[in-house]
Amino acid sequence: MFPLRTATAVVLLLPALLPLLTGCGDTGGLASAGPVPTARGPVHLWPERAGADVPPADPGGAPPEYVKGLPRVRNQNVHEVDPVALVQAELRARPGAEVGPDGMPEETAAAIRACAAEGGGSGAGCPVLKPYYRDLTGNGRDEVVVGIELPDKMMSVRVYTADPDGRLNRIMATTQTLVSVELAGRDVVLRMPSGNPGYELITAWSWDEGQRTMLPTREQIVRVPSGSGGASGSSGSGGAA
């Protein structure tokens, strides 16, 4: 006969051993996922090749692209600026530009010159679209995002900020064949055909504090879901005034 202390220990151990004894038939427990592939680090191909040089960034940043011919705004408030007057001022400063960030067909330029200077481009036939506002530089004040419709589904997207003196500074300008434009956080996201059927190219433009301008910082090619037609819902969270 077991001593009392030993018998008590056996009784207490039996419930703890039961799950272990019956675990072989328990299908709800952990199961092996099979062999795990060995992790491999990146391999530098052709290490003896002399690669291209990346020029260093200008420590002074990009020079301001001030818009001439506009009254200065108060308290860096870009909501005071009419987008049609803004684009018209740029046309006067760079007449006849057909390539580059200011380039557009003459018929589009003529239509912009004919737009009413009030109403934010809401008139029929005016290529300047309604503006959107968002703090894109992180300074606590809104920037204004302006879109200009061009032929063949092309679009010019421009972003302006106001400096402490009230001058309008253009910090982004690009012309692309666009599916849609979105605001995501402090990024302007452009979706465009990638050149491969069934895929879109997504480019995010972000504020670069060192360069004092917006740059295309991320690009991604994504598959368009079947049946979507390539259309992507645009974010209106920036809010038109």
XYZ file of N, CA, C and O in Angstrom, residues 5-198:
776
model
N 1.121 10.231 1.139
C 1.623 11.322 0.302
C 1.817 10.852 -1.136
O 1.476 11.553 -2.086
N 2.347 9.633 -1.324
C 2.570 9.124 -2.685
C 1.267 8.876 -3.403
O 1.105 9.182 -4.584
N 0.296 8.339 -2.731
C -1.005 8.076 -3.349
C -1.657 9.366 -3.794
O -2.274 9.448 -4.854
N -1.556 10.385 -2.988
C -2.156 11.682 -3.358
C -1.492 12.236 -4.613
O -2.145 12.765 -5.505
N -0.166 12.092 -4.722
C 0.550 12.598 -5.896
C 0.121 11.896 -7.165
O -0.044 12.513 -8.215
N -0.102 10.565 -7.074
C -0.549 9.814 -8.254
C -1.908 10.277 -8.705
O -2.179 10.447 -9.890
N -2.814 10.513 -7.756
C -4.168 10.964 -8.115
C -4.114 12.324 -8.783
O -4.831 12.601 -9.739
N -3.244 13.213 -8.321
C -3.160 14.551 -8.916
C -2.524 14.520 -10.304
O -2.851 15.338 -11.163
N -1.606 13.585 -10.563
C -0.939 13.531 -11.854
C -1.797 12.924 -12.946
O -1.636 13.226 -14.119
N -2.743 12.058 -12.574
C -3.542 11.373 -13.596
C -4.312 12.330 -14.493
O -4.295 12.175 -15.724
N -5.036 13.364 -13.982
C -5.745 14.274 -14.906
C -4.791 14.996 -15.847
O -5.127 15.280 -16.986
N -3.584 15.333 -15.380
C -2.646 16.034 -16.247
C -2.109 15.137 -17.346
O -1.764 15.600 -18.440
N -2.026 13.820 -17.093
C -1.496 12.898 -18.100
C -2.520 12.499 -19.140
O -2.171 12.082 -20.231
N -3.817 12.611 -18.807
C -4.852 12.147 -19.736
C -4.787 12.826 -21.103
O -4.882 12.152 -22.127
N -4.641 14.199 -21.212
C -4.560 14.792 -22.549
C -3.373 14.286 -23.348
O -3.450 14.136 -24.562
N -2.248 14.033 -22.663
C -1.081 13.529 -23.375
C -1.308 12.130 -23.905
O -0.877 11.776 -24.997
N -2.016 11.286 -23.095
C -2.259 9.908 -23.513
C -3.249 9.830 -24.654
O -3.206 8.907 -25.462
N -4.156 10.807 -24.737
C -5.202 10.758 -25.776
C -4.896 11.673 -26.945
O -5.670 11.772 -27.877
N -3.759 12.397 -26.912
C -3.481 13.394 -27.941
C -3.323 12.814 -29.326
O -3.538 13.494 -30.309
N -2.921 11.555 -29.441
C -2.698 10.972 -30.763
C -3.968 10.918 -31.582
O -3.923 10.977 -32.803
N -5.093 10.817 -30.942
C -6.344 10.739 -31.687
C -7.068 12.061 -31.782
O -8.190 12.106 -32.256
N -6.438 13.175 -31.316
C -7.100 14.486 -31.311
C -6.798 15.200 -32.620
O -5.671 15.630 -32.863
N -7.805 15.370 -33.481
C -7.595 16.028 -34.770
C -7.639 17.528 -34.672
O -7.414 18.221 -35.653
N -7.949 18.098 -33.509
C -8.015 19.549 -33.397
C -6.728 20.173 -32.928
O -6.664 21.381 -32.716
N -5.665 19.415 -32.741
C -4.408 19.961 -32.254
C -3.573 20.539 -33.374
O -3.983 20.620 -34.529
N -2.357 20.993 -33.031
C -1.444 21.539 -34.015
C -0.960 20.448 -34.959
O -0.747 19.308 -34.559
N -0.807 20.826 -36.219
C -0.332 19.869 -37.220
C 0.839 20.474 -37.963
O 0.937 21.693 -38.128
N 1.728 19.639 -38.441
C 2.893 20.113 -39.167
C 2.485 20.671 -40.528
O 1.627 20.117 -41.222
N 3.093 21.802 -40.907
C 2.837 22.398 -42.217
C 3.804 21.889 -43.266
O 3.830 22.380 -44.392
N 4.620 20.947 -42.910
C 5.564 20.406 -43.866
C 6.895 21.135 -43.784
O 7.091 22.038 -42.979
N 7.812 20.759 -44.617
C 9.145 21.377 -44.580
C 9.092 22.857 -44.939
O 8.347 23.269 -45.831
N 9.839 23.684 -44.242
C 9.897 25.120 -44.481
C 11.086 25.405 -45.395
O 12.199 24.939 -45.123
N 10.858 26.163 -46.503
C 11.981 26.454 -47.391
C 13.046 27.281 -46.681
O 12.744 28.125 -45.842
N 14.276 27.031 -47.023
C 15.394 27.758 -46.425
C 15.393 29.194 -46.903
O 15.257 29.468 -48.101
N 15.508 30.130 -45.958
C 15.535 31.548 -46.305
C 16.809 31.864 -47.062
O 17.895 31.410 -46.704
N 16.661 32.656 -48.136
C 17.809 33.028 -48.944
C 17.880 34.545 -49.050
O 16.889 35.200 -49.348
N 19.036 35.092 -48.811
C 19.224 36.528 -48.931
C 19.384 36.949 -50.377
O 19.530 36.110 -51.274
N 19.352 38.250 -50.646
C 19.529 38.719 -52.032
C 20.926 38.398 -52.543
O 21.901 38.401 -51.794
N 21.007 38.088 -53.823
C 22.274 37.777 -54.476
C 22.585 38.891 -55.465
O 21.767 39.204 -56.341
N 23.713 39.519 -55.320
C 24.126 40.598 -56.209
C 24.678 39.992 -57.493
O 25.733 39.368 -57.490
N 23.945 40.173 -58.597
C 24.372 39.614 -59.880
C 25.371 40.550 -60.559
O 25.242 41.773 -60.483
N 26.344 39.953 -61.210
C 27.390 40.679 -61.924
C 28.026 41.765 -61.039
O 28.013 42.957 -61.360
N 28.560 41.383 -59.908
C 29.120 42.385 -58.992
C 30.310 43.140 -59.569
O 30.643 44.227 -59.089
N 30.963 42.570 -60.603
C 32.123 43.244 -61.172
C 31.735 44.388 -62.107
O 32.572 45.207 -62.497
N 30.435 44.457 -62.466
C 29.991 45.497 -63.393
C 29.938 46.856 -62.703
O 29.447 46.986 -61.586
N 30.416 47.879 -63.383
C 30.333 49.248 -62.866
C 28.950 49.795 -63.164
O 28.582 50.010 -64.324
N 28.146 50.001 -62.132
C 26.780 50.471 -62.312
C 26.697 51.967 -62.573
O 27.678 52.707 -62.469
N 25.498 52.395 -62.947
C 25.266 53.813 -63.190
C 25.340 54.596 -61.882
O 25.057 54.065 -60.809
N 25.724 55.838 -61.986
C 25.812 56.710 -60.816
C 24.475 57.377 -60.557
O 23.746 57.740 -61.496
N 24.142 57.540 -59.292
C 22.954 58.277 -58.886
C 23.407 59.649 -58.402
O 24.136 59.745 -57.404
N 23.054 60.726 -59.110
C 23.525 62.044 -58.684
C 22.944 62.400 -57.323
O 21.799 62.062 -57.017
N 23.715 63.062 -56.477
C 23.195 63.434 -55.163
C 22.104 64.486 -55.279
O 22.077 65.280 -56.232
N 21.204 64.488 -54.296
C 20.143 65.482 -54.281
C 20.726 66.857 -53.985
O 21.721 66.991 -53.263
N 20.104 67.865 -54.543
C 20.528 69.233 -54.277
C 20.211 69.569 -52.829
O 19.049 69.540 -52.423
N 21.227 69.866 -52.017
C 20.937 70.135 -50.602
C 20.056 71.350 -50.393
O 19.411 71.488 -49.353
N 20.013 72.227 -51.393
C 19.168 73.410 -51.254
C 17.732 73.193 -51.662
O 16.885 74.066 -51.460
N 17.428 72.013 -52.237
C 16.069 71.742 -52.677
C 15.768 72.384 -54.020
O 16.579 73.127 -54.585
N 14.588 72.060 -54.539
C 14.172 72.608 -55.828
C 13.818 74.086 -55.674
O 13.223 74.486 -54.678
N 14.184 74.921 -56.663
C 13.804 76.333 -56.567
C 12.295 76.485 -56.674
O 11.637 75.706 -57.361
N 11.724 77.468 -56.003
C 10.260 77.637 -56.047
C 9.778 77.937 -57.463
O 10.418 78.675 -58.213
N 8.635 77.319 -57.811
C 7.980 77.594 -59.097
C 6.825 78.555 -58.819
O 5.655 78.181 -58.849
N 7.167 79.813 -58.533
C 6.139 80.780 -58.183
C 5.276 81.120 -59.401
O 5.778 81.263 -60.522
N 3.981 81.245 -59.173
C 3.052 81.646 -60.224
C 2.989 83.162 -60.229
O 2.627 83.786 -59.224
N 3.348 83.750 -61.354
C 3.372 85.208 -61.465
C 2.020 85.726 -61.938
O 1.283 85.048 -62.637
N 1.735 86.949 -61.535
C 0.521 87.599 -62.015
C -0.710 87.338 -61.185
O -1.825 87.604 -61.638
N -0.541 86.817 -59.955
C -1.669 86.577 -59.062
C -1.495 87.397 -57.789
O -0.368 87.569 -57.305
N -2.590 87.897 -57.226
C -2.470 88.568 -55.924
C -2.072 87.572 -54.849
O -2.412 86.391 -54.918
N -1.333 88.022 -53.870
C -0.900 87.147 -52.789
C -2.082 86.821 -51.874
O -2.986 87.635 -51.695
N -2.044 85.620 -51.330
C -3.131 85.190 -50.451
C -2.783 85.526 -49.010
O -1.616 85.730 -48.651
N -3.809 85.593 -48.166
C -3.613 85.906 -46.748
C -3.510 84.623 -45.941
O -4.233 83.659 -46.188
N -2.593 84.624 -44.988
C -2.448 83.507 -44.048
C -2.227 82.167 -44.755
O -2.690 81.127 -44.278
N -1.562 82.192 -45.903
C -1.271 80.974 -46.676
C -2.546 80.199 -47.018
O -2.534 78.968 -47.122
N -3.624 80.919 -47.237
C -4.925 80.299 -47.474
C -5.157 80.134 -48.973
O -5.582 81.069 -49.664
N -4.884 78.935 -49.491
C -5.035 78.695 -50.926
C -6.499 78.629 -51.352
O -6.793 78.654 -52.549
N -7.424 78.558 -50.387
C -8.843 78.559 -50.733
C -9.259 79.890 -51.362
O -10.323 79.969 -51.996
N -8.446 80.931 -51.190
C -8.768 82.229 -51.779
C -8.502 82.267 -53.284
O -8.966 83.181 -53.965
N -7.770 81.297 -53.795
C -7.329 81.346 -55.191
C -8.340 80.664 -56.097
O -8.757 79.527 -55.829
N -8.739 81.338 -57.161
C -9.595 80.710 -58.159
C -8.729 79.854 -59.075
O -7.743 80.352 -59.648
N -9.035 78.562 -59.228
C -8.159 77.688 -60.024
C -8.070 78.096 -61.489
O -7.025 77.902 -62.115
N -9.152 78.653 -62.038
C -9.103 79.086 -63.441
C -8.128 80.247 -63.586
O -7.281 80.263 -64.483
N -8.215 81.226 -62.695
C -7.279 82.350 -62.744
C -5.848 81.873 -62.544
O -4.904 82.415 -63.144
N -5.664 80.848 -61.722
C -4.341 80.290 -61.468
C -3.746 79.699 -62.746
O -2.605 79.993 -63.123
N -4.530 78.867 -63.436
C -4.030 78.243 -64.668
C -3.877 79.276 -65.774
O -2.919 79.220 -66.568
N -4.772 80.243 -65.820
C -4.641 81.297 -66.827
C -3.363 82.106 -66.614
O -2.692 82.497 -67.576
N -2.994 82.343 -65.367
C -1.758 83.070 -65.084
C -0.547 82.276 -65.562
O 0.427 82.860 -66.084
N -0.579 80.965 -65.406
C 0.532 80.148 -65.895
C 0.598 80.149 -67.421
O 1.688 80.106 -68.002
N -0.571 80.190 -68.077
C -0.574 80.268 -69.537
C 0.063 81.571 -70.006
O 0.808 81.592 -70.993
N -0.230 82.661 -69.313
C 0.361 83.943 -69.701
C 1.875 83.942 -69.494
O 2.621 84.555 -70.259
N 2.328 83.236 -68.442
C 3.763 83.203 -68.159
C 4.524 82.316 -69.135
O 5.708 82.551 -69.391
N 3.873 81.301 -69.670
C 4.545 80.359 -70.584
C 3.662 80.130 -71.814
O 3.139 79.041 -72.020
N 3.484 81.136 -72.621
C 2.614 80.992 -73.797
C 3.213 80.032 -74.817
O 4.427 80.001 -75.041
N 2.352 79.235 -75.413
C 2.789 78.351 -76.490
C 3.502 77.097 -76.057
O 3.996 76.355 -76.917
N 3.573 76.802 -74.745
C 4.260 75.584 -74.300
C 3.462 74.350 -74.711
O 2.265 74.248 -74.413
N 4.103 73.424 -75.394
C 3.432 72.209 -75.839
C 4.047 70.950 -75.243
O 3.469 69.869 -75.350
N 5.203 71.066 -74.617
C 5.847 69.928 -73.976
C 6.242 70.330 -72.560
O 6.226 71.509 -72.202
N 6.600 69.306 -71.757
C 6.992 69.596 -70.384
C 5.783 69.738 -69.467
O 4.634 69.508 -69.879
N 6.007 70.140 -68.220
C 4.911 70.208 -67.252
C 3.840 71.235 -67.601
O 2.702 71.136 -67.138
N 4.183 72.229 -68.423
C 3.197 73.236 -68.838
C 2.620 72.958 -70.217
O 1.781 73.718 -70.699
N 3.060 71.873 -70.858
C 2.644 71.625 -72.222
C 1.184 71.220 -72.350
O 0.656 70.466 -71.538
N 0.537 71.752 -73.364
C -0.846 71.374 -73.694
C -1.144 71.812 -75.115
O -0.513 72.744 -75.638
N -2.094 71.138 -75.774
C -2.459 71.545 -77.133
C -3.017 72.966 -77.142
O -3.617 73.427 -76.160
N -2.835 73.632 -78.244
C -3.304 75.012 -78.349
C -4.810 75.113 -78.174
O -5.308 76.076 -77.593
N -5.551 74.086 -78.639
C -7.007 74.167 -78.473
C -7.404 74.113 -76.999
O -8.376 74.752 -76.582
N -6.653 73.355 -76.197
C -6.928 73.334 -74.759
C -6.582 74.672 -74.126
O -7.326 75.200 -73.290
N -5.438 75.243 -74.521
C -5.043 76.550 -73.994
C -6.068 77.612 -74.351
O -6.417 78.466 -73.517
N -6.589 77.552 -75.573
C -7.598 78.530 -75.981
C -8.874 78.372 -75.158
O -9.509 79.363 -74.776
N -9.259 77.119 -74.887
C -10.454 76.888 -74.073
C -10.267 77.404 -72.654
O -11.203 77.926 -72.035
N -9.045 77.274 -72.112
C -8.784 77.780 -70.755
C -8.839 79.299 -70.741
O -9.397 79.905 -69.803
N -8.282 79.934 -71.759
C -8.330 81.394 -71.817
C -9.759 81.896 -71.910
O -10.081 83.002 -71.445
N -10.662 81.074 -72.485
C -12.056 81.475 -72.635
C -12.900 81.167 -71.403
O -14.053 81.583 -71.332
N -12.339 80.428 -70.429
C -13.106 80.096 -69.226
C -13.427 81.351 -68.432
O -12.636 82.301 -68.385
N -14.567 81.319 -67.760
C -14.881 82.404 -66.828
C -13.886 82.354 -65.686
O -13.544 81.287 -65.188
N -13.434 83.511 -65.254
C -12.424 83.568 -64.194
C -13.014 83.286 -62.826
O -12.295 83.194 -61.843
N -14.306 83.165 -62.721
C -14.946 82.854 -61.444
C -15.684 81.522 -61.583
O -16.070 81.113 -62.671
N -15.881 80.851 -60.479
C -16.663 79.625 -60.479
C -15.850 78.365 -60.484
O -16.401 77.272 -60.555
N -14.525 78.482 -60.392
C -13.707 77.287 -60.252
C -13.739 76.364 -61.447
O -13.566 75.157 -61.330
N -13.960 76.930 -62.652
C -13.939 76.086 -63.831
C -15.192 75.255 -64.004
O -15.184 74.268 -64.719
N -16.270 75.654 -63.328
C -17.486 74.847 -63.389
C -18.270 75.070 -64.672
O -19.227 74.364 -64.940
N -17.865 76.073 -65.478
C -18.593 76.330 -66.707
C -18.436 75.206 -67.706
O -17.399 74.540 -67.757
N -19.468 74.981 -68.506
C -19.429 73.919 -69.503
C -18.315 74.195 -70.508
O -18.142 75.315 -70.984
N -17.534 73.165 -70.810
C -16.472 73.291 -71.794
C -15.156 73.791 -71.237
O -14.175 73.842 -71.976
N -15.092 74.152 -69.960
C -13.830 74.624 -69.385
C -13.001 73.419 -68.964
O -13.473 72.578 -68.191
N -11.762 73.314 -69.458
C -10.946 72.130 -69.113
C -10.457 72.097 -67.674
O -9.975 71.061 -67.219
N -10.521 73.221 -66.953
C -10.043 73.267 -65.577
C -11.132 72.693 -64.661
O -12.242 73.217 -64.589
N -10.799 71.617 -63.971
C -11.765 70.929 -63.128
C -11.844 71.579 -61.749
O -11.004 72.411 -61.378
N -12.848 71.183 -60.972
C -12.986 71.746 -59.633
C -11.770 71.359 -58.791
O -11.207 70.265 -58.941
N -11.341 72.227 -57.894
C -10.137 71.935 -57.102
C -10.438 71.047 -55.906
O -11.582 70.954 -55.450
N -9.391 70.407 -55.400
C -9.458 69.663 -54.140
C -8.383 70.211 -53.212
O -7.350 70.728 -53.670
N -8.646 70.086 -51.914
C -7.755 70.664 -50.918
C -7.332 69.606 -49.913
O -8.144 68.810 -49.456
N -6.041 69.614 -49.573
C -5.508 68.659 -48.601
C -4.146 69.186 -48.137
O -3.396 69.762 -48.928
N -3.836 68.988 -46.868
C -2.496 69.303 -46.369
C -1.561 68.201 -46.851
O -1.543 67.103 -46.303
N -0.783 68.493 -47.868
C 0.126 67.510 -48.461
C 1.571 67.700 -48.020
O 2.393 66.808 -48.217
N 1.884 68.842 -47.426
C 3.259 69.122 -47.014
C 3.469 68.926 -45.524
O 4.614 68.949 -45.060
N 2.380 68.756 -44.764
C 2.508 68.563 -43.327
C 2.715 69.849 -42.551
O 3.082 69.795 -41.366
N 2.445 70.990 -43.168
C 2.627 72.259 -42.463
C 1.357 72.729 -41.754
O 1.318 73.836 -41.205
N 0.313 71.893 -41.788
C -0.932 72.253 -41.125
C -1.857 73.115 -41.954
O -2.932 73.510 -41.467
N -1.495 73.414 -43.198
C -2.322 74.236 -44.089
C -2.570 73.479 -45.393
O -1.733 72.710 -45.855
N -3.711 73.752 -45.986
C -4.072 73.044 -47.215
C -3.219 73.478 -48.385
O -2.820 74.645 -48.506
N -2.969 72.519 -49.267
C -2.526 72.794 -50.628
C -3.738 72.621 -51.544
O -4.741 72.027 -51.147
N -3.639 73.144 -52.760
C -4.730 73.001 -53.718
C -4.266 72.115 -54.863
O -3.164 72.269 -55.392
N -5.117 71.139 -55.223
C -4.852 70.198 -56.310
C -5.741 70.592 -57.483
O -6.973 70.656 -57.342
N -5.124 70.864 -58.622
C -5.843 71.332 -59.806
C -5.675 70.305 -60.918
O -4.568 69.800 -61.158
N -6.771 69.984 -61.593
C -6.745 69.085 -62.735
C -7.168 69.795 -64.003
O -8.073 70.629 -63.983
N -6.500 69.481 -65.112
C -6.821 70.071 -66.411
C -7.051 68.928 -67.389
O -6.160 68.093 -67.606
N -8.256 68.869 -67.962
C -8.561 67.828 -68.936
C -7.897 68.135 -70.271
O -7.973 69.257 -70.779
N -7.245 67.122 -70.837
C -6.615 67.230 -72.140
C -7.222 66.178 -73.069
O -7.908 65.254 -72.610
N -6.982 66.270 -74.369
C -7.542 65.261 -75.290
C -6.997 63.859 -75.007
O -5.948 63.685 -74.371
N -7.732 62.858 -75.500
C -7.319 61.447 -75.452
C -7.130 60.933 -74.035
O -6.196 60.159 -73.743
N -8.018 61.358 -73.122
C -8.000 60.895 -71.726
C -6.745 61.315 -70.977
O -6.458 60.775 -69.909
N -6.000 62.248 -71.529
C -4.843 62.756 -70.808
C -5.289 63.847 -69.836
O -6.335 64.468 -70.003
N -4.461 64.061 -68.823
C -4.815 65.023 -67.783
C -3.541 65.611 -67.189
O -2.539 64.906 -67.004
N -3.567 66.895 -66.925
C -2.486 67.557 -66.206
C -2.925 67.721 -64.754
O -4.013 68.239 -64.479
N -2.087 67.243 -63.844
C -2.364 67.352 -62.411
C -1.302 68.249 -61.799
O -0.099 67.994 -61.947
N -1.741 69.288 -61.103
C -0.825 70.255 -60.521
C -1.207 70.517 -59.066
O -2.389 70.501 -58.713
N -0.196 70.760 -58.252
C -0.409 71.052 -56.831
C 0.322 72.349 -56.499
O 1.473 72.548 -56.920
N -0.356 73.206 -55.732
C 0.212 74.496 -55.352
C 0.110 74.666 -53.842
O -0.871 74.257 -53.215
N 1.134 75.319 -53.294
C 1.134 75.689 -51.885
C 1.416 77.188 -51.797
O 1.935 77.791 -52.745
N 1.084 77.780 -50.670
C 1.359 79.200 -50.450
C 2.481 79.340 -49.439
O 2.494 78.653 -48.414
N 3.444 80.213 -49.740
C 4.528 80.435 -48.789
C 4.090 81.480 -47.761
O 3.008 82.075 -47.877
N 4.903 81.711 -46.726
C 4.494 82.675 -45.686
C 4.221 84.078 -46.213
O 3.511 84.860 -45.567
N 4.785 84.419 -47.395
C 4.534 85.734 -47.981
C 3.290 85.762 -48.858
O 2.976 86.807 -49.448
N 2.593 84.609 -48.969
C 1.356 84.571 -49.740
C 1.530 84.279 -51.211
O 0.563 84.326 -51.974
N 2.753 83.949 -51.638
C 2.970 83.623 -53.047
C 2.631 82.161 -53.309
O 2.937 81.290 -52.484
N 2.036 81.906 -54.478
C 1.676 80.540 -54.860
C 2.880 79.854 -55.493
O 3.475 80.349 -56.451
N 3.233 78.702 -54.943
C 4.376 77.931 -55.402
C 3.878 76.593 -55.924
O 3.210 75.854 -55.202
N 4.194 76.287 -57.179
C 3.780 75.009 -57.756
C 4.777 73.940 -57.331
O 5.963 74.024 -57.632
N 4.285 72.902 -56.641
C 5.165 71.855 -56.113
C 4.971 70.514 -56.811
O 5.683 69.562 -56.505
N 4.033 70.447 -57.744
C 3.847 69.218 -58.523
C 3.197 69.581 -59.844
O 2.268 70.403 -59.891
N 3.672 68.968 -60.924
C 3.047 69.129 -62.235
C 3.414 67.925 -63.082
O 4.595 67.634 -63.273
N 2.427 67.210 -63.554
C 2.662 66.068 -64.427
C 1.478 65.919 -65.370
O 0.349 66.289 -65.019
N 1.739 65.411 -66.559
C 0.695 65.150 -67.544
C 0.779 63.685 -67.939
O 1.836 63.215 -68.366
N -0.329 62.970 -67.771
C -0.359 61.530 -68.020
C -1.707 61.142 -68.619
O -2.700 61.871 -68.505
N -1.746 59.962 -69.229
C -3.020 59.334 -69.590
C -3.523 58.625 -68.342
O -2.934 57.633 -67.907
N -4.584 59.126 -67.745
C -4.981 58.697 -66.406
C -6.286 57.915 -66.400
O -7.228 58.234 -67.125
N -6.314 56.894 -65.542
C -7.556 56.196 -65.206
C -8.283 56.968 -64.115
O -9.480 57.216 -64.195
N -7.531 57.370 -63.069
C -8.141 58.127 -61.974
C -7.053 58.813 -61.172
O -5.859 58.514 -61.296
N -7.497 59.755 -60.334
C -6.615 60.462 -59.402
C -7.223 60.316 -58.017
O -8.437 60.473 -57.845
N -6.400 60.025 -57.018
C -6.880 59.839 -55.661
C -6.004 60.611 -54.681
O -4.825 60.882 -54.955
N -6.589 60.976 -53.553
C -5.843 61.508 -52.422
C -5.825 60.436 -51.346
O -6.881 59.946 -50.937
N -4.641 60.052 -50.897
C -4.497 59.028 -49.861
C -3.518 59.553 -48.830
O -2.312 59.619 -49.097
N -4.043 59.954 -47.675
C -3.171 60.561 -46.680
C -2.600 61.848 -47.228
O -3.335 62.750 -47.634
N -1.282 61.929 -47.291
C -0.623 63.113 -47.836
C -0.037 62.836 -49.221
O 0.857 63.545 -49.665
N -0.559 61.829 -49.909
C -0.084 61.473 -51.238
C -1.137 61.786 -52.295
O -2.340 61.674 -52.039
N -0.659 62.151 -53.474
C -1.505 62.199 -54.668
C -1.201 60.930 -55.450
O -0.050 60.689 -55.850
N -2.223 60.102 -55.659
C -2.034 58.785 -56.271
C -2.648 58.807 -57.667
O -3.845 59.082 -57.830
N -1.821 58.516 -58.660
C -2.263 58.473 -60.054
C -2.342 57.029 -60.503
O -1.410 56.254 -60.295
N -3.456 56.681 -61.137
C -3.630 55.342 -61.704
C -3.703 55.497 -63.214
O -4.496 56.296 -63.726
N -2.886 54.721 -63.919
C -2.827 54.870 -65.367
C -2.617 53.504 -66.016
O -2.160 52.564 -65.353
N -2.957 53.362 -67.291
C -2.682 52.099 -67.978
C -1.192 51.804 -67.955
O -0.363 52.698 -68.143
N -0.850 50.535 -67.717
C 0.560 50.174 -67.588
C 1.220 49.837 -68.918
O 2.439 49.740 -68.989
N 0.434 49.635 -69.949
C 0.978 49.151 -71.214
C 0.820 47.660 -71.374
O 0.941 47.129 -72.471
N 0.547 46.950 -70.259
C 0.256 45.519 -70.302
C -1.243 45.329 -70.098
O -1.797 45.833 -69.112
N -1.933 44.637 -71.008
C -3.380 44.455 -70.855
C -3.727 43.840 -69.507
O -3.108 42.871 -69.060
N -4.729 44.434 -68.847
C -5.190 43.910 -67.569
C -4.439 44.429 -66.361
O -4.726 44.015 -65.237
